[in-house]
PDB file of C-alpha atoms in Angstrom:
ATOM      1  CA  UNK A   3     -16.582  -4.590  -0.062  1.00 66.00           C
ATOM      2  CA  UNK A   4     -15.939  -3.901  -4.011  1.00 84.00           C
ATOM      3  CA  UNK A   5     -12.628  -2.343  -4.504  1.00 90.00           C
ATOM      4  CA  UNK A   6     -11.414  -0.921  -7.621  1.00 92.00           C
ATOM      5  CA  UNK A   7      -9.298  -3.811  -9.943  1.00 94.00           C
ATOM      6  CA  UNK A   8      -6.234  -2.217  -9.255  1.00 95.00           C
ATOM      7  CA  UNK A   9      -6.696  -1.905  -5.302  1.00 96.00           C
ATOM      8  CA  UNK A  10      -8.133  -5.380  -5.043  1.00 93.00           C
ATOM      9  CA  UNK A  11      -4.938  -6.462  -6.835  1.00 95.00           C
ATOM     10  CA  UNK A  12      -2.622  -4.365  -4.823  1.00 97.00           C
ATOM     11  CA  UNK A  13      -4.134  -5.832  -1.614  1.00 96.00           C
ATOM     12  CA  UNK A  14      -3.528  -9.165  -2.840  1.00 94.00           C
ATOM     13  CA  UNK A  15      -0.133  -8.709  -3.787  1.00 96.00           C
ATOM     14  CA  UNK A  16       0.218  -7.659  -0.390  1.00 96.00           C
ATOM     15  CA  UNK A  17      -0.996 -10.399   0.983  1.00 95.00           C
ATOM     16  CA  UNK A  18       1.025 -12.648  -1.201  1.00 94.00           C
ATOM     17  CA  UNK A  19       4.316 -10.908   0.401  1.00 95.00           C
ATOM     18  CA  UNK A  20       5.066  -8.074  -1.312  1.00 97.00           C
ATOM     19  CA  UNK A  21       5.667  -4.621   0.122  1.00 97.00           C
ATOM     20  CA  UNK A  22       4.336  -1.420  -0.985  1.00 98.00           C
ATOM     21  CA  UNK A  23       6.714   1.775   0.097  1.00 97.00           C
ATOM     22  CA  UNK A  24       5.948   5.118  -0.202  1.00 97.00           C
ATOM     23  CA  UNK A  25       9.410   6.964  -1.205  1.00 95.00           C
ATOM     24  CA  UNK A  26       9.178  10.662  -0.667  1.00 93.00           C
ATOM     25  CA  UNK A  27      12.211  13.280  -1.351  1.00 92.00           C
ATOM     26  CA  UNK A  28      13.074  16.559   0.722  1.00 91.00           C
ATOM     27  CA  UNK A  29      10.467  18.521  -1.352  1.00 93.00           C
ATOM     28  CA  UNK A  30       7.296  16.019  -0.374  1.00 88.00           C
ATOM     29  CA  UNK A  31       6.832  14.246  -3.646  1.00 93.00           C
ATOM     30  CA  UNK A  32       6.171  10.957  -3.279  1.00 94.00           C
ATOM     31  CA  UNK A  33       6.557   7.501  -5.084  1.00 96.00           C
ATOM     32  CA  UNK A  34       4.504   4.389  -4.587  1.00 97.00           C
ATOM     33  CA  UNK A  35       6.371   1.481  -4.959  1.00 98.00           C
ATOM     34  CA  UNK A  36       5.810  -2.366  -4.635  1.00 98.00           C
ATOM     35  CA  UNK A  37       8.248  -4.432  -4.512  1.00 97.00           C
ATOM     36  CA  UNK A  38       7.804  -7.976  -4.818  1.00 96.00           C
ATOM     37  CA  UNK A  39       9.641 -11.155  -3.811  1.00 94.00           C
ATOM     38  CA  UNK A  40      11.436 -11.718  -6.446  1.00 94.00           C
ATOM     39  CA  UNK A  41      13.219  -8.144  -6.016  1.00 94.00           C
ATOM     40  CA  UNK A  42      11.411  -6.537  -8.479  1.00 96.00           C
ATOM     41  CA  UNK A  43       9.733  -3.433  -8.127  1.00 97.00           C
ATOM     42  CA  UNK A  44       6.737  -1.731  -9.828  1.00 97.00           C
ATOM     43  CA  UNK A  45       5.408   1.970  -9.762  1.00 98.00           C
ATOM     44  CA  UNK A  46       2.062   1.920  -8.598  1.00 98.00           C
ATOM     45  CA  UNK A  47      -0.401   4.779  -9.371  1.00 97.00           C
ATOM     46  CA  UNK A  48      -0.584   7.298  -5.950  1.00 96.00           C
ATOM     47  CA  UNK A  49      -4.406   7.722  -6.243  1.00 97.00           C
ATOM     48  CA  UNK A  50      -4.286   3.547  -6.258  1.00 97.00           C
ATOM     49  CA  UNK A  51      -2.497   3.027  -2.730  1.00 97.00           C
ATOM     50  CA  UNK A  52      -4.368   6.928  -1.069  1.00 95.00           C
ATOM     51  CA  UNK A  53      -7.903   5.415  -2.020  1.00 95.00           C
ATOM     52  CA  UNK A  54      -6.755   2.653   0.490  1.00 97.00           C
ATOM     53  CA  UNK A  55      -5.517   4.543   3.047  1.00 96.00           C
ATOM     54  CA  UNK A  56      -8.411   6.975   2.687  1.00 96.00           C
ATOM     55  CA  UNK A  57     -10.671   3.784   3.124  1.00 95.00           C
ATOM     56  CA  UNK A  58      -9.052   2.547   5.917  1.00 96.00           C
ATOM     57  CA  UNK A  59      -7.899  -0.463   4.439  1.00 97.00           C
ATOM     58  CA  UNK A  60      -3.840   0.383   4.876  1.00 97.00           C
ATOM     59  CA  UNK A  61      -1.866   2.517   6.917  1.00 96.00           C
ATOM     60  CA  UNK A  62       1.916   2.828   7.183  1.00 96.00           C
ATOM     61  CA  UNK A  63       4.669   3.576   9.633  1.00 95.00           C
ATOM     62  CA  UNK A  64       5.050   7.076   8.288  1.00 92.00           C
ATOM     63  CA  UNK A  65       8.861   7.008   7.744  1.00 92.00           C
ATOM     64  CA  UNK A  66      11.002   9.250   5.807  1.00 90.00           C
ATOM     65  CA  UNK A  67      12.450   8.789   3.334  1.00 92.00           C
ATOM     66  CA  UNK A  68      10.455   5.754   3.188  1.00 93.00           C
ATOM     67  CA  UNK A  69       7.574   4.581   4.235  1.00 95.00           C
ATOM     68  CA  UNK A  70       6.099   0.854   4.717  1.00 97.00           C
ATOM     69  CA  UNK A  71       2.459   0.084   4.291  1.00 97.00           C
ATOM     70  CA  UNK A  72       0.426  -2.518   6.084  1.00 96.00           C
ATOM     71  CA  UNK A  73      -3.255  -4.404   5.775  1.00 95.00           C
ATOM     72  CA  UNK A  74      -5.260  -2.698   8.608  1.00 96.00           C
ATOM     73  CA  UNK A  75      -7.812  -5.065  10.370  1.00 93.00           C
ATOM     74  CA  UNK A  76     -10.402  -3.453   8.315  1.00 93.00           C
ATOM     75  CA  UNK A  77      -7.409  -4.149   5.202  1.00 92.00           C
ATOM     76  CA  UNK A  78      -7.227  -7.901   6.044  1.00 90.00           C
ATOM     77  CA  UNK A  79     -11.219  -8.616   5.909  1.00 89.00           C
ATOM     78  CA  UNK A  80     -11.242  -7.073   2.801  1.00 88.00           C
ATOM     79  CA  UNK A  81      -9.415  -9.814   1.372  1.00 86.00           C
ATOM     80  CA  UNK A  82     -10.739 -12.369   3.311  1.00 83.00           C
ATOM     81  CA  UNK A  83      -7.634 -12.690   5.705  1.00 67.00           C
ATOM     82  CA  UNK A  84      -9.669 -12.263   9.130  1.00 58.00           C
ATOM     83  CA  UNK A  85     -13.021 -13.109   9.722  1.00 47.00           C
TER      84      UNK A  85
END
């Protein structure tokens, strides 16, 4: 599967142990977020971490305020972490 730059980095970084988050407020706006090891934490572009959801390749635990996003099955071939 070809993914975008910016997805196939995001999945990686994933991989590598960070966490992307989805912070939404009372009025449903929401803010991707991953944050890495190291405690830092980056703003990543919404239509970056939807395609992947949209594909099939993440999926979350829905939470409010925030949610925590996971490689699917379909995620972790992507990157080569199942066969």
């Amino acid at each position: 599967m070809q993914l975008p730059q910016e997805q196939a980095a995001l999945l990686r970084a994933i991989v590598a142990g960070s966490t992307l988050k989805v912070h939404r407020d009372i009025e449903g706006n929401k803010d991707y977020v991953l944050h890495a090891l190291d405690g830092g934490a980056t703003p990543v572009p919404a239509e970056v971490a939807a395609g992947l959801v949209e594909a099939g390749l993440l999926d979350s635990n829905k939470k409010f305020p925030a949610a925590t996003f996971w490689l699917t099955e379909r995620g972790q071939a992507a990157v080569g972490e199942r066969p």
